[in-house]
Amino acid sequence: MKNSVKNILVAPLNWGLGHATRCIPIIRELEKNGFTPLLASDGVALQLLQKEFPHLKSLELPSYEIEYTKNGEDFKWKLIKNSPKMIEAIFAEKKIVKKWIAEFDLQGIISDNRLGVYSKKIPSVLITHQLNVLSGKTTWISSKLHQYFIKKFTECWIPDKKENQNLTGKLGHLKNSSLNLKYLGPLSRLEKKDLPIKYDLMVILSGPEPQRTFLEQKLSKEILSFKGKTLFIKGIIESEQKIDQDDNVTYYNFMTSAEIETAFNESEIVLCRSGYTTVMDLAKLQKKAFFIPTPGQFEQEYLARRLKRNGFLPYAKQDDFKIENLSEVLEYRGLPKLIKEIDWKQLFVLFERE
């Protein structure tokens, strides 16, 4: 007899907001296909999902305690120093998930980069765009370690295209692999809409502290000399939305998915981090942008360099950025439109059990 309960645990990593936001379209599709998602994370990632899906049950997972340094160049060594805490959190996740499988009669797991959120008893999926984890001279070790964890999952879903024209390059593609990989195509919670342009510039910030604050402080000064109308989304998840107006700049602490979708569509140029979720959003909406990678985050630096080299979008280092750099956007053609229809019903067959 088929089990009528179709609870699926969806657990994004709390590292900025990107992992949580790219799970939003998956959560929506799970509901459309008759599943009941249970949301699990910690910190701002959990808060964001709770705001987006107040009707769904949410659960708290241990924090990986990922901290950025004031100096981006020291970030890798900070991660290595913090690795015992991360390993502790991964083991704690495994214990909690084992308990939840019985308590909530889970039928499947979708984990976005939470390495301890899986089970051998039920189908478990890992979502990642990093089959190779760039870490400078230690890239080989960090990549092999990540692939070791990927093997523990039933399937690995990569939000990119497998073909040559793709967004992740060497991050999301291996020459030879025995891993059970599925390329979904780019994932975005946003839709392109034909709306009149309201803002000359949209600034949207994200990512862990203290680098988010450093960039906010820098850009708050830089945009004083920008002549156009600006929308500035700080990326701070708080209980209440705050809106401030200062001459031609409108500040928001955060926006909902629906508000962000409208804002993107109403903006001429976007100034943002080069996090992969933002890259996917820009490709879907066909928006021109300027990137400022998070200092010391090899993945963001690689994506920004690669996309500039391919003539798609310009970037500058955080310390070097000046508002005049935005004029470079006109010299680039924007991201390719990588359309791939996802067969969600076929994808979710994994979670149908007798």
PDB file of N, CA and C in Angstrom, residues 168-228:
ATOM      1  N   THR A 168      28.774  27.630 -14.374  1.00  0.00           N
ATOM      2  CA  THR A 168      29.706  27.315 -13.283  1.00  0.00           C
ATOM      3  C   THR A 168      31.124  26.966 -13.728  1.00  0.00           C
ATOM      4  N   GLY A 169      31.300  26.596 -15.017  1.00  0.00           N
ATOM      5  CA  GLY A 169      32.641  26.204 -15.467  1.00  0.00           C
ATOM      6  C   GLY A 169      33.156  25.000 -14.705  1.00  0.00           C
ATOM      7  N   LYS A 170      34.414  25.075 -14.240  1.00  0.00           N
ATOM      8  CA  LYS A 170      35.033  23.913 -13.565  1.00  0.00           C
ATOM      9  C   LYS A 170      34.452  23.655 -12.169  1.00  0.00           C
ATOM     10  N   LEU A 171      33.712  24.623 -11.617  1.00  0.00           N
ATOM     11  CA  LEU A 171      33.087  24.399 -10.303  1.00  0.00           C
ATOM     12  C   LEU A 171      32.098  23.237 -10.363  1.00  0.00           C
ATOM     13  N   GLY A 172      31.242  23.250 -11.392  1.00  0.00           N
ATOM     14  CA  GLY A 172      30.144  22.297 -11.439  1.00  0.00           C
ATOM     15  C   GLY A 172      30.291  21.176 -12.440  1.00  0.00           C
ATOM     16  N   HIS A 173      31.507  20.991 -12.969  1.00  0.00           N
ATOM     17  CA  HIS A 173      31.706  19.962 -13.995  1.00  0.00           C
ATOM     18  C   HIS A 173      32.992  19.177 -13.741  1.00  0.00           C
ATOM     19  N   LEU A 174      32.864  17.847 -13.794  1.00  0.00           N
ATOM     20  CA  LEU A 174      34.022  16.964 -13.632  1.00  0.00           C
ATOM     21  C   LEU A 174      34.268  16.227 -14.939  1.00  0.00           C
ATOM     22  N   LYS A 175      35.536  15.973 -15.253  1.00  0.00           N
ATOM     23  CA  LYS A 175      35.859  15.248 -16.490  1.00  0.00           C
ATOM     24  C   LYS A 175      35.394  13.806 -16.409  1.00  0.00           C
ATOM     25  N   ASN A 176      35.698  13.153 -15.318  1.00  0.00           N
ATOM     26  CA  ASN A 176      35.253  11.774 -15.094  1.00  0.00           C
ATOM     27  C   ASN A 176      34.735  11.668 -13.675  1.00  0.00           C
ATOM     28  N   SER A 177      33.564  11.038 -13.537  1.00  0.00           N
ATOM     29  CA  SER A 177      33.019  10.920 -12.188  1.00  0.00           C
ATOM     30  C   SER A 177      32.089   9.720 -12.074  1.00  0.00           C
ATOM     31  N   SER A 178      32.171   9.063 -10.928  1.00  0.00           N
ATOM     32  CA  SER A 178      31.262   7.946 -10.648  1.00  0.00           C
ATOM     33  C   SER A 178      30.081   8.416  -9.796  1.00  0.00           C
ATOM     34  N   LEU A 179      30.031   9.719  -9.525  1.00  0.00           N
ATOM     35  CA  LEU A 179      28.943  10.269  -8.715  1.00  0.00           C
ATOM     36  C   LEU A 179      27.635  10.239  -9.501  1.00  0.00           C
ATOM     37  N   ASN A 180      26.519  10.096  -8.789  1.00  0.00           N
ATOM     38  CA  ASN A 180      25.200  10.082  -9.429  1.00  0.00           C
ATOM     39  C   ASN A 180      24.715  11.528  -9.586  1.00  0.00           C
ATOM     40  N   LEU A 181      25.100  12.143 -10.699  1.00  0.00           N
ATOM     41  CA  LEU A 181      24.852  13.571 -10.922  1.00  0.00           C
ATOM     42  C   LEU A 181      23.649  13.796 -11.830  1.00  0.00           C
ATOM     43  N   LYS A 182      22.849  14.844 -11.497  1.00  0.00           N
ATOM     44  CA  LYS A 182      21.751  15.272 -12.362  1.00  0.00           C
ATOM     45  C   LYS A 182      21.856  16.781 -12.536  1.00  0.00           C
ATOM     46  N   TYR A 183      21.950  17.234 -13.785  1.00  0.00           N
ATOM     47  CA  TYR A 183      22.018  18.668 -14.073  1.00  0.00           C
ATOM     48  C   TYR A 183      20.607  19.194 -14.303  1.00  0.00           C
ATOM     49  N   LEU A 184      20.155  20.068 -13.410  1.00  0.00           N
ATOM     50  CA  LEU A 184      18.782  20.578 -13.479  1.00  0.00           C
ATOM     51  C   LEU A 184      18.630  21.731 -14.456  1.00  0.00           C
ATOM     52  N   GLY A 185      19.724  22.448 -14.722  1.00  0.00           N
ATOM     53  CA  GLY A 185      19.625  23.760 -15.356  1.00  0.00           C
ATOM     54  C   GLY A 185      19.567  24.800 -14.249  1.00  0.00           C
ATOM     55  N   PRO A 186      19.852  26.080 -14.560  1.00  0.00           N
ATOM     56  CA  PRO A 186      19.855  27.124 -13.526  1.00  0.00           C
ATOM     57  C   PRO A 186      18.519  27.210 -12.791  1.00  0.00           C
ATOM     58  N   LEU A 187      18.598  27.436 -11.480  1.00  0.00           N
ATOM     59  CA  LEU A 187      17.417  27.558 -10.617  1.00  0.00           C
ATOM     60  C   LEU A 187      17.250  29.007 -10.184  1.00  0.00           C
ATOM     61  N   SER A 188      16.046  29.543 -10.322  1.00  0.00           N
ATOM     62  CA  SER A 188      15.785  30.890  -9.813  1.00  0.00           C
ATOM     63  C   SER A 188      14.360  30.971  -9.308  1.00  0.00           C
ATOM     64  N   ARG A 189      14.187  31.691  -8.215  1.00  0.00           N
ATOM     65  CA  ARG A 189      12.836  31.900  -7.668  1.00  0.00           C
ATOM     66  C   ARG A 189      12.113  33.016  -8.425  1.00  0.00           C
ATOM     67  N   LEU A 190      12.824  33.719  -9.327  1.00  0.00           N
ATOM     68  CA  LEU A 190      12.292  34.923  -9.978  1.00  0.00           C
ATOM     69  C   LEU A 190      11.844  34.651 -11.408  1.00  0.00           C
ATOM     70  N   GLU A 191      10.896  35.467 -11.883  1.00  0.00           N
ATOM     71  CA  GLU A 191      10.415  35.387 -13.261  1.00  0.00           C
ATOM     72  C   GLU A 191      10.618  36.727 -13.962  1.00  0.00           C
ATOM     73  N   LYS A 192      10.922  36.661 -15.255  1.00  0.00           N
ATOM     74  CA  LYS A 192      11.095  37.887 -16.045  1.00  0.00           C
ATOM     75  C   LYS A 192       9.734  38.490 -16.346  1.00  0.00           C
ATOM     76  N   LYS A 193       9.599  39.806 -16.096  1.00  0.00           N
ATOM     77  CA  LYS A 193       8.346  40.513 -16.367  1.00  0.00           C
ATOM     78  C   LYS A 193       8.640  41.793 -17.145  1.00  0.00           C
ATOM     79  N   ASP A 194       7.736  42.137 -18.003  1.00  0.00           N
ATOM     80  CA  ASP A 194       7.903  43.333 -18.826  1.00  0.00           C
ATOM     81  C   ASP A 194       7.367  44.542 -18.068  1.00  0.00           C
ATOM     82  N   LEU A 195       8.194  45.100 -17.190  1.00  0.00           N
ATOM     83  CA  LEU A 195       7.793  46.248 -16.367  1.00  0.00           C
ATOM     84  C   LEU A 195       8.594  47.491 -16.757  1.00  0.00           C
ATOM     85  N   PRO A 196       8.008  48.680 -16.621  1.00  0.00           N
ATOM     86  CA  PRO A 196       8.765  49.907 -16.923  1.00  0.00           C
ATOM     87  C   PRO A 196       9.929  50.083 -15.947  1.00  0.00           C
ATOM     88  N   ILE A 197      11.040  50.613 -16.438  1.00  0.00           N
ATOM     89  CA  ILE A 197      12.224  50.824 -15.590  1.00  0.00           C
ATOM     90  C   ILE A 197      11.958  51.966 -14.610  1.00  0.00           C
ATOM     91  N   LYS A 198      12.123  51.668 -13.333  1.00  0.00           N
ATOM     92  CA  LYS A 198      11.870  52.638 -12.258  1.00  0.00           C
ATOM     93  C   LYS A 198      13.169  53.117 -11.617  1.00  0.00           C
ATOM     94  N   TYR A 199      14.195  52.212 -11.633  1.00  0.00           N
ATOM     95  CA  TYR A 199      15.479  52.537 -10.993  1.00  0.00           C
ATOM     96  C   TYR A 199      16.615  52.421 -11.999  1.00  0.00           C
ATOM     97  N   ASP A 200      17.528  53.391 -11.960  1.00  0.00           N
ATOM     98  CA  ASP A 200      18.730  53.323 -12.802  1.00  0.00           C
ATOM     99  C   ASP A 200      19.711  52.279 -12.256  1.00  0.00           C
ATOM    100  N   LEU A 201      19.679  52.109 -10.923  1.00  0.00           N
ATOM    101  CA  LEU A 201      20.605  51.177 -10.277  1.00  0.00           C
ATOM    102  C   LEU A 201      19.907  50.474  -9.117  1.00  0.00           C
ATOM    103  N   MET A 202      20.120  49.147  -9.049  1.00  0.00           N
ATOM    104  CA  MET A 202      19.659  48.374  -7.899  1.00  0.00           C
ATOM    105  C   MET A 202      20.891  47.777  -7.220  1.00  0.00           C
ATOM    106  N   VAL A 203      21.068  48.090  -5.952  1.00  0.00           N
ATOM    107  CA  VAL A 203      22.149  47.506  -5.144  1.00  0.00           C
ATOM    108  C   VAL A 203      21.515  46.441  -4.266  1.00  0.00           C
ATOM    109  N   ILE A 204      22.013  45.210  -4.346  1.00  0.00           N
ATOM    110  CA  ILE A 204      21.484  44.155  -3.485  1.00  0.00           C
ATOM    111  C   ILE A 204      22.650  43.433  -2.806  1.00  0.00           C
ATOM    112  N   LEU A 205      22.641  43.446  -1.486  1.00  0.00           N
ATOM    113  CA  LEU A 205      23.739  42.874  -0.693  1.00  0.00           C
ATOM    114  C   LEU A 205      23.326  41.546  -0.089  1.00  0.00           C
ATOM    115  N   SER A 206      24.320  40.703   0.135  1.00  0.00           N
ATOM    116  CA  SER A 206      24.076  39.401   0.766  1.00  0.00           C
ATOM    117  C   SER A 206      25.399  38.874   1.287  1.00  0.00           C
ATOM    118  N   GLY A 207      25.340  37.707   1.921  1.00  0.00           N
ATOM    119  CA  GLY A 207      26.571  37.076   2.396  1.00  0.00           C
ATOM    120  C   GLY A 207      26.804  37.281   3.874  1.00  0.00           C
ATOM    121  N   PRO A 208      27.720  36.477   4.439  1.00  0.00           N
ATOM    122  CA  PRO A 208      27.982  36.536   5.879  1.00  0.00           C
ATOM    123  C   PRO A 208      28.680  37.828   6.304  1.00  0.00           C
ATOM    124  N   GLU A 209      28.531  38.107   7.600  1.00  0.00           N
ATOM    125  CA  GLU A 209      29.228  39.243   8.207  1.00  0.00           C
ATOM    126  C   GLU A 209      30.675  38.851   8.508  1.00  0.00           C
ATOM    127  N   PRO A 210      31.601  39.814   8.645  1.00  0.00           N
ATOM    128  CA  PRO A 210      31.344  41.260   8.592  1.00  0.00           C
ATOM    129  C   PRO A 210      31.430  41.850   7.179  1.00  0.00           C
ATOM    130  N   GLN A 211      31.673  40.995   6.158  1.00  0.00           N
ATOM    131  CA  GLN A 211      31.899  41.536   4.814  1.00  0.00           C
ATOM    132  C   GLN A 211      30.656  42.210   4.226  1.00  0.00           C
ATOM    133  N   ARG A 212      29.457  41.730   4.596  1.00  0.00           N
ATOM    134  CA  ARG A 212      28.245  42.389   4.103  1.00  0.00           C
ATOM    135  C   ARG A 212      28.205  43.839   4.578  1.00  0.00           C
ATOM    136  N   THR A 213      28.513  44.035   5.877  1.00  0.00           N
ATOM    137  CA  THR A 213      28.506  45.385   6.457  1.00  0.00           C
ATOM    138  C   THR A 213      29.582  46.259   5.821  1.00  0.00           C
ATOM    139  N   PHE A 214      30.785  45.700   5.597  1.00  0.00           N
ATOM    140  CA  PHE A 214      31.861  46.477   4.972  1.00  0.00           C
ATOM    141  C   PHE A 214      31.431  47.003   3.609  1.00  0.00           C
ATOM    142  N   LEU A 215      30.767  46.135   2.830  1.00  0.00           N
ATOM    143  CA  LEU A 215      30.340  46.553   1.490  1.00  0.00           C
ATOM    144  C   LEU A 215      29.215  47.582   1.587  1.00  0.00           C
ATOM    145  N   GLU A 216      28.302  47.398   2.526  1.00  0.00           N
ATOM    146  CA  GLU A 216      27.221  48.377   2.710  1.00  0.00           C
ATOM    147  C   GLU A 216      27.796  49.757   3.028  1.00  0.00           C
ATOM    148  N   GLN A 217      28.776  49.789   3.938  1.00  0.00           N
ATOM    149  CA  GLN A 217      29.387  51.076   4.320  1.00  0.00           C
ATOM    150  C   GLN A 217      30.078  51.736   3.122  1.00  0.00           C
ATOM    151  N   LYS A 218      30.778  50.929   2.341  1.00  0.00           N
ATOM    152  CA  LYS A 218      31.496  51.462   1.183  1.00  0.00           C
ATOM    153  C   LYS A 218      30.521  52.000   0.132  1.00  0.00           C
ATOM    154  N   LEU A 219      29.508  51.196  -0.197  1.00  0.00           N
ATOM    155  CA  LEU A 219      28.578  51.584  -1.263  1.00  0.00           C
ATOM    156  C   LEU A 219      27.669  52.733  -0.849  1.00  0.00           C
ATOM    157  N   SER A 220      27.349  52.836   0.451  1.00  0.00           N
ATOM    158  CA  SER A 220      26.533  53.957   0.933  1.00  0.00           C
ATOM    159  C   SER A 220      27.224  55.284   0.650  1.00  0.00           C
ATOM    160  N   LYS A 221      28.556  55.278   0.713  1.00  0.00           N
ATOM    161  CA  LYS A 221      29.327  56.506   0.390  1.00  0.00           C
ATOM    162  C   LYS A 221      29.432  56.694  -1.117  1.00  0.00           C
ATOM    163  N   GLU A 222      29.711  55.599  -1.835  1.00  0.00           N
ATOM    164  CA  GLU A 222      29.927  55.688  -3.287  1.00  0.00           C
ATOM    165  C   GLU A 222      28.692  56.186  -4.043  1.00  0.00           C
ATOM    166  N   ILE A 223      27.489  55.740  -3.617  1.00  0.00           N
ATOM    167  CA  ILE A 223      26.292  56.107  -4.386  1.00  0.00           C
ATOM    168  C   ILE A 223      25.885  57.571  -4.196  1.00  0.00           C
ATOM    169  N   LEU A 224      26.542  58.263  -3.261  1.00  0.00           N
ATOM    170  CA  LEU A 224      26.257  59.696  -3.091  1.00  0.00           C
ATOM    171  C   LEU A 224      26.587  60.474  -4.359  1.00  0.00           C
ATOM    172  N   SER A 225      27.563  59.954  -5.125  1.00  0.00           N
ATOM    173  CA  SER A 225      27.941  60.635  -6.365  1.00  0.00           C
ATOM    174  C   SER A 225      27.291  60.013  -7.606  1.00  0.00           C
ATOM    175  N   PHE A 226      26.321  59.085  -7.391  1.00  0.00           N
ATOM    176  CA  PHE A 226      25.593  58.494  -8.524  1.00  0.00           C
ATOM    177  C   PHE A 226      24.383  59.361  -8.824  1.00  0.00           C
ATOM    178  N   LYS A 227      24.240  59.737 -10.069  1.00  0.00           N
ATOM    179  CA  LYS A 227      23.195  60.713 -10.454  1.00  0.00           C
ATOM    180  C   LYS A 227      21.800  60.099 -10.599  1.00  0.00           C
ATOM    181  N   GLY A 228      21.716  58.803 -10.876  1.00  0.00           N
ATOM    182  CA  GLY A 228      20.404  58.194 -11.148  1.00  0.00           C
ATOM    183  C   GLY A 228      19.634  57.802  -9.898  1.00  0.00           C
TER     184      GLY A 228
END
